[in-house]
CSV table of N, CA and C and ligand atoms in Angstrom, one decimal:
chain,number,residue,atom,x,y,z
A,99,UNK,N,2.6,11.1,8.3
A,99,UNK,CA,2.3,12.1,8.4
A,99,UNK,C,0.8,12.4,7.4
A,100,UNK,N,-0.1,12.8,7.7
A,100,UNK,CA,-1.5,13.1,6.8
A,100,UNK,C,-1.4,14.2,6.4
A,101,UNK,N,-1.2,14.0,4.7
A,101,UNK,CA,-0.9,15.3,3.7
A,101,UNK,C,-2.0,15.9,3.7
A,102,UNK,N,-3.2,15.4,3.1
A,102,UNK,CA,-4.2,16.0,2.9
A,102,UNK,C,-5.5,15.1,2.9
A,103,UNK,N,-6.7,15.8,2.7
A,103,UNK,CA,-7.8,14.7,2.1
A,103,UNK,C,-7.7,14.5,0.7
A,104,UNK,N,-7.6,13.1,0.5
A,104,UNK,CA,-7.1,12.6,-0.7
A,104,UNK,C,-8.4,12.5,-1.7
A,105,UNK,N,-9.7,11.7,-0.8
A,105,UNK,CA,-11.0,11.6,-1.6
A,105,UNK,C,-11.9,11.7,-0.1
A,106,UNK,N,-13.3,11.8,-0.8
A,106,UNK,CA,-14.4,11.4,0.0
A,106,UNK,C,-15.2,10.7,-0.4
A,107,UNK,N,-15.4,9.2,0.0
A,107,UNK,CA,-16.3,8.5,-0.3
A,107,UNK,C,-17.6,8.7,-0.3
A,108,UNK,N,-18.5,8.3,-1.4
A,108,UNK,CA,-19.9,8.3,-1.4
A,108,UNK,C,-20.6,7.1,-1.6
A,109,UNK,N,-21.5,6.5,-0.8
A,109,UNK,CA,-22.1,4.9,-1.0
A,109,UNK,C,-23.2,5.5,-2.1
A,110,UNK,N,-23.4,5.0,-3.4
A,110,UNK,CA,-24.4,5.1,-4.0
A,110,UNK,C,-25.2,3.8,-4.5
A,111,UNK,N,-26.6,3.9,-4.9
A,111,UNK,CA,-27.1,2.4,-5.3
A,111,UNK,C,-26.8,2.4,-6.6
A,112,UNK,N,-27.0,3.3,-7.4
A,112,UNK,CA,-26.9,3.2,-8.9
A,112,UNK,C,-25.8,4.0,-9.6
A,113,UNK,N,-24.7,3.5,-9.8
A,113,UNK,CA,-23.7,4.3,-10.4
A,113,UNK,C,-23.7,5.4,-11.4
A,114,UNK,N,-24.5,4.7,-12.4
A,114,UNK,CA,-24.7,5.5,-13.5
A,114,UNK,C,-25.5,6.8,-13.3
A,115,UNK,N,-26.7,6.5,-12.5
A,115,UNK,CA,-27.6,7.7,-12.0
A,115,UNK,C,-26.8,8.7,-11.2
A,116,UNK,N,-26.0,8.4,-10.4
A,116,UNK,CA,-25.4,9.0,-9.3
A,116,UNK,C,-24.2,9.8,-10.2
A,117,UNK,N,-23.3,9.3,-11.2
A,117,UNK,CA,-22.5,9.9,-12.0
A,117,UNK,C,-23.0,10.9,-12.8
A,118,UNK,N,-24.5,10.6,-13.4
A,118,UNK,CA,-24.8,12.1,-14.1
A,118,UNK,C,-25.3,12.9,-13.1
A,119,UNK,N,-25.7,12.6,-11.7
A,119,UNK,CA,-26.2,13.6,-11.0
A,119,UNK,C,-24.8,14.4,-10.7
A,120,UNK,N,-23.9,13.8,-10.2
A,120,UNK,CA,-22.4,14.6,-9.8
A,120,UNK,C,-22.0,15.4,-10.9
A,121,UNK,N,-22.3,14.8,-12.2
A,121,UNK,CA,-21.5,15.5,-13.3
A,121,UNK,C,-22.4,16.8,-13.4
A,122,UNK,N,-23.6,16.8,-13.4
A,122,UNK,CA,-24.6,18.2,-13.4
A,122,UNK,C,-24.0,18.8,-12.2
A,123,UNK,N,-23.8,18.4,-11.0
A,123,UNK,CA,-23.7,19.2,-9.9
A,123,UNK,C,-22.4,20.0,-10.3
A,124,UNK,N,-21.5,18.8,-10.4
A,124,UNK,CA,-20.0,19.7,-10.7
A,124,UNK,C,-19.9,20.1,-11.9
A,125,UNK,N,-20.5,20.2,-13.0
A,125,UNK,CA,-20.3,20.4,-14.1
A,125,UNK,C,-18.9,20.0,-14.6
A,126,UNK,N,-18.7,18.7,-14.5
A,126,UNK,CA,-17.6,18.0,-15.2
A,126,UNK,C,-17.9,16.4,-14.9
A,127,UNK,N,-17.1,15.7,-16.0
A,127,UNK,CA,-17.5,14.3,-15.8
A,127,UNK,C,-16.3,13.7,-14.8
A,128,UNK,N,-16.6,12.3,-14.5
A,128,UNK,CA,-15.6,11.5,-13.7
A,128,UNK,C,-14.5,11.3,-14.8
A,129,UNK,N,-13.4,11.4,-14.1
A,129,UNK,CA,-12.0,11.2,-15.2
A,129,UNK,C,-11.5,9.6,-15.1
A,130,UNK,N,-12.4,8.7,-13.9
A,130,UNK,CA,-11.9,7.5,-14.2
A,130,UNK,C,-13.3,6.6,-13.2
A,131,UNK,N,-13.0,5.5,-14.0
A,131,UNK,CA,-13.9,4.2,-13.4
A,131,UNK,C,-13.4,3.2,-13.0
A,132,UNK,N,-13.6,2.5,-12.1
A,132,UNK,CA,-12.5,1.2,-11.6
A,132,UNK,C,-13.1,0.6,-10.8
A,133,UNK,N,-13.2,-0.8,-11.4
A,133,UNK,CA,-13.8,-1.6,-10.1
A,133,UNK,C,-12.7,-2.2,-9.3
A,134,UNK,N,-12.9,-2.4,-8.0
A,134,UNK,CA,-12.0,-3.2,-7.1
A,134,UNK,C,-12.6,-4.2,-6.6
A,135,UNK,N,-12.2,-5.6,-7.5
A,135,UNK,CA,-13.0,-6.8,-6.9
A,135,UNK,C,-12.8,-7.1,-5.4
A,136,UNK,N,-11.9,-7.1,-5.0
A,136,UNK,CA,-11.2,-7.5,-3.5
A,136,UNK,C,-12.1,-6.6,-2.5
A,137,UNK,N,-12.7,-5.6,-2.9
A,137,UNK,CA,-13.4,-4.6,-1.8
A,137,UNK,C,-14.9,-4.7,-2.1
A,138,UNK,N,-15.1,-5.4,-3.4
A,138,UNK,CA,-16.6,-5.6,-4.0
A,138,UNK,C,-17.3,-4.1,-4.3
A,139,UNK,N,-16.5,-3.4,-4.8
A,139,UNK,CA,-16.9,-2.1,-5.5
A,139,UNK,C,-16.7,-1.9,-6.8
A,140,UNK,N,-17.4,-0.7,-7.2
A,140,UNK,CA,-17.2,-0.1,-8.5
A,140,UNK,C,-17.0,1.3,-8.1
A,141,UNK,N,-15.9,1.9,-8.4
A,141,UNK,CA,-15.7,3.4,-8.1
A,141,UNK,C,-15.9,4.6,-9.3
A,142,UNK,N,-16.1,5.6,-9.1
A,142,UNK,CA,-15.9,6.6,-10.2
A,142,UNK,C,-15.4,7.8,-9.6
A,143,UNK,N,-14.3,8.5,-10.1
A,143,UNK,CA,-13.8,9.5,-9.4
A,143,UNK,C,-14.0,10.8,-10.4
A,144,UNK,N,-14.0,12.0,-9.4
A,144,UNK,CA,-14.2,13.6,-10.0
A,144,UNK,C,-13.2,14.0,-9.2
A,145,UNK,N,-12.3,14.8,-9.9
A,145,UNK,CA,-11.1,15.6,-9.5
A,145,UNK,C,-12.0,16.9,-8.9
A,146,UNK,N,-11.7,17.5,-7.6
A,146,UNK,CA,-12.2,18.5,-7.1
A,146,UNK,C,-11.2,19.4,-6.6
A,147,UNK,N,-10.1,20.2,-7.5
A,147,UNK,CA,-8.9,20.8,-6.9
A,147,UNK,C,-8.2,19.9,-6.5
A,148,UNK,N,-7.7,20.0,-5.3
A,148,UNK,CA,-6.8,19.2,-4.4
A,148,UNK,C,-7.4,17.8,-4.3
A,149,UNK,N,-8.6,17.7,-4.0
A,149,UNK,CA,-9.1,16.2,-3.4
A,149,UNK,C,-10.2,15.8,-4.6
A,150,UNK,N,-10.7,14.8,-4.3
A,150,UNK,CA,-11.4,14.1,-5.0
A,150,UNK,C,-12.9,13.7,-4.2
A,151,UNK,N,-13.7,13.3,-5.3
A,151,UNK,CA,-15.0,12.6,-5.0
A,151,UNK,C,-15.2,11.2,-5.6
A,152,UNK,N,-15.0,10.4,-4.5
A,152,UNK,CA,-15.2,8.8,-5.1
A,152,UNK,C,-16.6,8.6,-4.8
A,153,UNK,N,-17.4,8.2,-6.0
A,153,UNK,CA,-18.6,7.5,-5.7
A,153,UNK,C,-18.5,6.0,-5.8
A,154,UNK,N,-19.0,5.1,-4.8
A,154,UNK,CA,-18.9,4.0,-4.8
A,154,UNK,C,-20.0,2.9,-4.7
A,155,UNK,N,-20.2,2.1,-5.5
A,155,UNK,CA,-21.5,1.0,-5.8
A,155,UNK,C,-21.1,-0.1,-5.4
A,156,UNK,N,-21.8,-0.9,-4.3
A,156,UNK,CA,-21.6,-2.3,-4.4
A,156,UNK,C,-21.6,-3.1,-5.9
A,157,UNK,N,-20.6,-4.1,-5.8
A,157,UNK,CA,-20.4,-4.9,-6.9
A,157,UNK,C,-20.9,-6.4,-6.6
A,158,UNK,N,-21.1,-6.6,-5.2
A,158,UNK,CA,-21.8,-7.8,-4.8
A,158,UNK,C,-22.6,-7.6,-3.6
A,159,UNK,N,-23.4,-8.7,-2.9
A,159,UNK,CA,-24.1,-8.1,-1.8
A,159,UNK,C,-23.5,-8.7,-0.6
A,160,UNK,N,-21.9,-8.8,-0.6
A,160,UNK,CA,-21.1,-9.1,0.6
A,160,UNK,C,-20.4,-7.5,0.6
A,161,UNK,N,-20.6,-6.6,-0.3
A,161,UNK,CA,-19.7,-5.6,-0.1
A,161,UNK,C,-20.0,-5.0,1.1
A,162,UNK,N,-19.0,-4.2,1.5
A,162,UNK,CA,-19.3,-3.4,2.7
A,162,UNK,C,-20.2,-2.1,2.4
A,163,UNK,N,-20.0,-1.9,1.1
A,163,UNK,CA,-21.0,-0.6,0.6
A,163,UNK,C,-22.8,-1.2,0.7
A,164,UNK,N,-22.7,-2.4,0.4
A,164,UNK,CA,-24.2,-3.0,0.4
A,164,UNK,C,-24.6,-2.8,1.5
A,165,UNK,N,-23.8,-3.7,2.7
A,165,UNK,CA,-24.1,-3.4,4.1
A,165,UNK,C,-24.5,-2.0,4.8
A,166,UNK,N,-23.5,-1.0,4.0
A,166,UNK,CA,-23.8,0.4,4.6
A,166,UNK,C,-24.9,1.3,4.3
A,167,UNK,N,-25.5,0.8,2.8
A,167,UNK,CA,-26.4,1.2,2.1
A,167,UNK,C,-27.9,0.7,2.8
A,168,UNK,N,-27.6,-1.0,3.1
A,168,UNK,CA,-28.8,-1.3,3.8
A,168,UNK,C,-29.1,-1.0,5.1
A,169,UNK,N,-28.1,-0.4,5.9
A,169,UNK,CA,-28.1,-0.1,7.1
A,169,UNK,C,-28.6,1.5,7.2
A,170,UNK,N,-27.7,2.3,6.4
A,170,UNK,CA,-28.0,3.9,6.6
A,170,UNK,C,-28.3,4.5,5.2
A,171,UNK,N,-28.6,3.7,4.2
A,171,UNK,CA,-28.9,4.4,3.0
A,171,UNK,C,-27.8,5.1,2.2
A,172,UNK,N,-28.0,5.9,1.2
A,172,UNK,CA,-26.9,6.3,0.3
A,172,UNK,C,-26.4,7.5,1.2
A,173,UNK,N,-25.2,8.0,1.0
A,173,UNK,CA,-24.4,8.9,1.8
A,173,UNK,C,-23.1,8.8,1.9
A,174,UNK,N,-22.4,9.9,2.7
A,174,UNK,CA,-20.7,9.9,2.8
A,174,UNK,C,-20.2,8.8,3.4
A,175,UNK,N,-19.5,7.9,3.0
A,175,UNK,CA,-18.9,6.8,3.7
A,175,UNK,C,-17.8,6.8,4.4
A,176,UNK,N,-17.0,7.4,3.6
A,176,UNK,CA,-15.9,7.4,4.3
A,176,UNK,C,-14.9,8.9,4.2
A,177,UNK,N,-13.6,9.0,4.7
A,177,UNK,CA,-12.9,10.1,4.3
A,177,UNK,C,-11.7,9.8,4.2
A,178,UNK,N,-11.1,9.7,2.9
A,178,UNK,CA,-9.4,9.3,2.8
A,178,UNK,C,-8.3,10.3,2.7
A,179,UNK,N,-7.4,9.7,3.9
A,179,UNK,CA,-6.4,10.9,3.6
A,179,UNK,C,-5.0,10.3,2.8
A,180,UNK,N,-4.4,11.0,2.6
A,180,UNK,CA,-3.1,10.8,1.5
A,180,UNK,C,-2.1,10.9,2.8
A,181,UNK,N,-1.3,9.8,2.6
A,181,UNK,CA,-0.1,9.7,3.7
A,181,UNK,C,1.5,9.4,3.0
A,182,UNK,N,2.3,9.6,3.3
A,182,UNK,CA,3.6,9.7,2.6
A,182,UNK,C,4.2,8.0,2.6
A,183,UNK,N,4.0,7.6,3.9
A,183,UNK,CA,4.6,6.2,4.2
A,183,UNK,C,3.4,5.8,4.9
A,184,UNK,N,2.7,4.7,4.0
A,184,UNK,CA,1.3,4.1,5.0
A,184,UNK,C,1.6,3.2,6.1
A,185,UNK,N,3.0,2.5,5.7
A,185,UNK,CA,3.4,1.5,7.0
A,185,UNK,C,3.6,2.2,8.2
A,186,UNK,N,4.3,3.2,7.9
A,186,UNK,CA,4.7,4.2,9.0
A,186,UNK,C,3.7,4.9,9.8
A,187,UNK,N,2.7,5.3,9.2
A,187,UNK,CA,1.4,5.9,9.6
A,187,UNK,C,0.5,5.1,10.3
A,188,UNK,N,0.5,3.8,9.5
A,188,UNK,CA,-0.5,2.5,10.5
A,188,UNK,C,0.4,2.3,12.0
A,189,UNK,N,1.5,2.0,11.7
A,189,UNK,CA,2.4,1.9,13.2
A,189,UNK,C,2.0,3.0,14.0
A,190,UNK,N,2.0,4.2,13.7
A,190,UNK,CA,1.9,5.6,14.7
A,190,UNK,C,0.4,5.3,15.1
A,191,UNK,N,-0.5,5.0,14.2
A,191,UNK,CA,-1.7,4.9,14.8
A,191,UNK,C,-2.3,4.0,15.4
A,192,UNK,N,-2.0,2.7,15.1
A,192,UNK,CA,-1.9,1.5,16.1
A,192,UNK,C,-1.5,1.9,17.3
A,193,UNK,N,-0.1,2.4,17.6
A,193,UNK,CA,0.4,2.7,18.7
A,193,UNK,C,-0.6,3.9,19.4
A,194,UNK,N,-1.2,4.9,18.8
A,194,UNK,CA,-2.1,5.7,19.4
A,194,UNK,C,-3.1,4.9,20.0
A,195,UNK,N,-3.6,3.8,19.6
A,195,UNK,CA,-4.8,3.1,20.1
A,195,UNK,C,-5.7,3.2,19.1
A,196,UNK,N,-5.6,3.5,17.8
A,196,UNK,CA,-6.7,3.0,16.9
A,196,UNK,C,-6.8,1.8,16.0
A,197,UNK,N,-8.1,1.3,15.9
A,197,UNK,CA,-8.1,0.1,15.5
A,197,UNK,C,-7.9,0.1,13.9
A,198,UNK,N,-7.0,-0.9,13.1
A,198,UNK,CA,-6.8,-0.9,11.8
A,198,UNK,C,-7.8,-2.1,11.5
A,199,UNK,N,-8.4,-1.5,10.7
A,199,UNK,CA,-9.4,-2.9,10.2
A,199,UNK,C,-8.3,-3.7,9.4
A,200,UNK,N,-7.5,-3.6,8.3
A,200,UNK,CA,-6.9,-4.3,7.7
A,200,UNK,C,-5.2,-4.1,8.4
A,201,UNK,N,-4.4,-5.3,8.8
A,201,UNK,CA,-3.3,-5.0,9.0
A,201,UNK,C,-2.2,-4.8,8.5
A,202,UNK,N,-2.6,-5.1,7.0
A,202,UNK,CA,-1.1,-4.5,6.1
A,202,UNK,C,-2.0,-3.7,5.1
A,203,UNK,N,-1.2,-2.9,4.3
A,203,UNK,CA,-2.0,-2.1,3.3
A,203,UNK,C,-2.4,-3.0,2.3
A,204,UNK,N,-3.5,-2.5,1.7
A,204,UNK,CA,-4.2,-3.5,0.7
A,204,UNK,C,-4.3,-2.6,-0.8
A,205,UNK,N,-4.3,-3.2,-1.9
A,205,UNK,CA,-4.5,-2.2,-3.3
A,205,UNK,C,-5.6,-1.7,-3.1
A,206,UNK,N,-5.7,-0.7,-3.4
A,206,UNK,CA,-7.2,0.1,-3.3
A,206,UNK,C,-7.3,0.7,-5.0
A,207,UNK,N,-8.2,1.7,-5.4
A,207,UNK,CA,-8.3,2.3,-6.3
A,207,UNK,C,-7.3,3.3,-6.6
A,208,UNK,N,-7.4,3.9,-7.9
A,208,UNK,CA,-6.9,4.9,-8.3
A,208,UNK,C,-5.2,5.0,-7.9
A,209,UNK,N,-4.8,3.6,-7.9
A,209,UNK,CA,-3.4,3.5,-8.0
A,209,UNK,C,-2.8,3.5,-6.6
A,210,UNK,N,-3.5,3.4,-5.3
A,210,UNK,CA,-3.0,3.6,-4.0
A,210,UNK,C,-3.0,2.2,-3.2
A,211,UNK,N,-2.2,2.2,-2.2
A,211,UNK,CA,-2.2,1.4,-1.1
A,211,UNK,C,-3.3,1.8,-0.2
A,212,UNK,N,-3.8,1.0,0.5
A,212,UNK,CA,-5.0,1.8,1.5
A,212,UNK,C,-5.0,0.9,2.5
A,213,UNK,N,-5.7,1.5,3.7
A,213,UNK,CA,-5.9,0.9,4.9
A,213,UNK,C,-7.0,1.7,5.6
A,214,UNK,N,-7.7,1.1,6.5
A,214,UNK,CA,-8.9,1.8,6.9
A,214,UNK,C,-8.7,1.7,8.6
A,215,UNK,N,-9.2,2.8,9.2
A,215,UNK,CA,-9.4,2.9,10.6
A,215,UNK,C,-10.9,2.5,10.9
A,216,UNK,N,-11.2,1.8,12.2
A,216,UNK,CA,-12.5,1.4,12.4
A,216,UNK,C,-13.0,2.7,13.1
A,217,UNK,N,-14.6,2.8,12.7
A,217,UNK,CA,-15.0,4.3,13.0
A,217,UNK,C,-15.4,4.4,14.5
A,218,UNK,N,-15.5,3.3,14.9
A,218,UNK,CA,-15.6,3.3,16.6
A,218,UNK,C,-14.5,4.2,17.4
A,219,UNK,N,-13.5,4.2,16.7
A,219,UNK,CA,-12.3,5.0,17.4
A,219,UNK,C,-12.1,6.5,16.8
A,220,UNK,N,-13.0,6.8,15.8
A,220,UNK,CA,-12.9,7.9,15.1
A,220,UNK,C,-13.9,8.8,15.0
A,221,UNK,N,-15.2,8.8,16.2
A,221,UNK,CA,-16.0,9.6,16.1
A,221,UNK,C,-17.1,9.4,15.3
A,222,UNK,N,-17.2,8.0,14.9
A,222,UNK,CA,-17.9,7.5,13.9
A,222,UNK,C,-17.9,7.6,12.6
A,223,UNK,N,-16.5,8.3,12.0
A,223,UNK,CA,-16.4,8.4,10.7
A,223,UNK,C,-15.2,7.4,10.0
A,224,UNK,N,-15.8,6.4,9.0
A,224,UNK,CA,-14.4,5.6,8.6
A,224,UNK,C,-13.6,6.4,7.8
A,225,UNK,N,-12.2,6.1,8.5
A,225,UNK,CA,-11.1,7.0,7.8
A,225,UNK,C,-10.3,5.8,6.8
A,226,UNK,N,-10.0,6.2,5.7
A,226,UNK,CA,-9.1,5.3,5.0
A,226,UNK,C,-7.7,5.9,4.8
A,227,UNK,N,-6.6,5.6,4.8
A,227,UNK,CA,-5.3,5.9,4.4
A,227,UNK,C,-5.0,5.7,3.3
A,228,UNK,N,-4.4,6.5,2.3
A,228,UNK,CA,-4.0,6.1,1.0
A,228,UNK,C,-2.7,6.5,0.8
A,229,UNK,N,-1.5,5.7,0.1
A,229,UNK,CA,-0.4,6.1,-0.3
A,229,UNK,C,-0.2,5.9,-1.9
A,230,UNK,N,0.0,6.8,-2.6
A,230,UNK,CA,0.2,6.6,-4.1
A,230,UNK,C,1.5,5.6,-4.4
A,231,UNK,N,1.0,4.7,-5.5
A,231,UNK,CA,1.9,3.5,-5.7
A,231,UNK,C,2.9,4.2,-6.5
A,232,UNK,N,3.8,4.2,-6.1
A,232,UNK,CA,5.2,4.9,-6.8
A,232,UNK,C,5.8,3.6,-7.6
A,233,UNK,N,6.3,4.1,-9.1
A,233,UNK,CA,6.6,2.7,-9.6
A,233,UNK,C,7.8,2.0,-8.8
A,234,UNK,N,8.8,2.8,-8.2
A,234,UNK,CA,9.6,2.2,-7.4
A,234,UNK,C,9.3,1.2,-6.4
A,235,UNK,N,8.1,1.4,-5.8
A,235,UNK,CA,7.5,0.6,-4.8
A,235,UNK,C,6.7,-0.8,-5.6
A,236,UNK,N,6.5,-0.4,-6.9
A,236,UNK,CA,5.8,-1.5,-7.5
A,236,UNK,C,6.8,-2.7,-8.1
A,237,UNK,N,8.1,-2.1,-8.1
A,237,UNK,CA,9.0,-3.1,-9.0
A,237,UNK,C,9.5,-4.4,-7.8
B,557,LIG,C1,-10.3,0.3,-1.4
B,557,LIG,C2,-11.3,0.7,-2.7
B,557,LIG,C3,-11.5,2.1,-2.6
B,557,LIG,C4,-10.5,3.1,-2.5
B,557,LIG,O1,-10.8,4.4,-2.2
B,557,LIG,O2,-9.2,2.8,-2.8
B,557,LIG,C5,-12.6,2.2,-1.2
B,557,LIG,O3,-12.9,3.3,-0.7
B,557,LIG,S1,-13.3,0.9,-0.9
B,557,LIG,C6,-14.5,1.3,0.4
B,557,LIG,C7,-15.3,0.1,0.9
B,557,LIG,N1,-14.4,-0.7,1.7
B,557,LIG,C8,-14.8,-0.6,3.1
B,557,LIG,O4,-15.1,0.2,3.5
B,557,LIG,C9,-13.7,-1.2,3.8
B,557,LIG,C10,-13.5,-1.1,5.3
B,557,LIG,N2,-14.9,-1.1,6.0
B,557,LIG,C11,-15.0,-2.3,6.6
B,557,LIG,O5,-14.4,-3.0,6.8
B,557,LIG,C12,-16.6,-2.4,7.4
B,557,LIG,O6,-17.5,-1.7,6.6
B,557,LIG,C13,-16.8,-1.8,8.8
B,557,LIG,C14,-15.7,-2.9,9.6
B,557,LIG,C15,-16.2,-0.5,9.0
B,557,LIG,C16,-18.0,-2.3,9.2
B,557,LIG,O7,-18.2,-3.4,8.7
B,557,LIG,P1,-19.3,-4.3,9.8
B,557,LIG,O8,-19.5,-5.9,9.0
B,557,LIG,O9,-19.0,-4.2,11.0
B,557,LIG,O10,-20.5,-3.7,9.3
B,557,LIG,P2,-21.7,-3.0,10.4
B,557,LIG,O11,-23.0,-2.5,10.0
B,557,LIG,O12,-21.9,-4.0,11.7
B,557,LIG,O13,-20.7,-1.8,11.5
B,557,LIG,C17,-20.4,-2.1,12.7
B,557,LIG,C18,-20.5,-0.5,13.2
B,557,LIG,O14,-19.6,0.5,12.4
B,557,LIG,C19,-20.5,1.3,12.1
B,557,LIG,N3,-20.3,1.7,10.5
B,557,LIG,C20,-20.1,0.7,9.4
B,557,LIG,N4,-19.8,1.4,8.3
B,557,LIG,C21,-19.6,2.8,8.8
B,557,LIG,C22,-19.2,3.9,8.1
B,557,LIG,N5,-18.8,3.8,6.5
B,557,LIG,N6,-19.2,5.2,8.6
B,557,LIG,C23,-19.3,5.2,9.7
B,557,LIG,N7,-19.7,4.4,10.5
B,557,LIG,C24,-20.1,2.9,9.8
B,557,LIG,C25,-22.1,0.8,11.9
B,557,LIG,O15,-22.8,2.0,12.0
B,557,LIG,C26,-21.9,0.1,13.1
B,557,LIG,O16,-21.9,0.9,14.5
B,557,LIG,P3,-23.1,0.5,15.5
B,557,LIG,O17,-22.9,1.9,16.2
B,557,LIG,O18,-22.8,-0.9,15.8
B,557,LIG,O19,-24.3,0.6,14.5
B,558,CO,CO1,-11.9,5.3,-0.7
C-alpha cells in the first residue's frame, strides 16, 4: 500500500547553486547531502512537513539525471511514494501491468530501498517506490 508522497525529485545542473536557491525559497537548509554512486547522483534533501524535496545532480555523464537534463532541462524528475513492503508492492504493480525498471529493490538515498516504474505506464511521470531500511531488515 502506498503510504504517502515520500519525496519529489528535482533534477538540477549545479547542486550548490540550487541548494542556495531552495534554502532561500524554503527559508531552511538541506538536512542531508548524499551521493548514490550506483545511480550516478548526488542528492540533497529538504524536509517539508510530511514530505521532502530531493535535489539531484548527475555525478557522471551516464547518470539518468544527465540524460534527463540534456533532453528536458532542469525540473521535476520523479515522485517517490513510501510503501510498507516494497517487494509486495512491486509484485502487486507488476500484476497490474506496470513496468518495473529494476526487478529487485535497490539501495537508494536516505536509508531507503527503492524501485522505479517506467513513465510510459504512468502518464509520463517517473514513479519511485521507497521503503525505509529498518535495522531488522539490514541484519
Ligand atoms: C536512488 C537514489 C535516489 C533516491 O531517491 O533514493 C533517486 O531518486 S535516483 C533518481 C535517478 N535514477 C533514476 O531515475 C532511475 C530510474 N530511471 C531510469 O531508469 C531512466 O531514467 C528511464 C528508464 C526512466 C529513462 O531512461 P532512458 O535511457 O530510456 O532515457 P530516454 O530519455 O530514452 O527516456 C525514455 C522515455 O522516458 C521519458 N523519460 C525519461 N526520464 C523521465 C522522467 N524522469 N520523467 C518522465 N519521463 C521520462 C523520456 O522522455 C522518453 O520518452 P519519449 O516519449 O520516448 O521521449
Ligand atoms: Co528519489
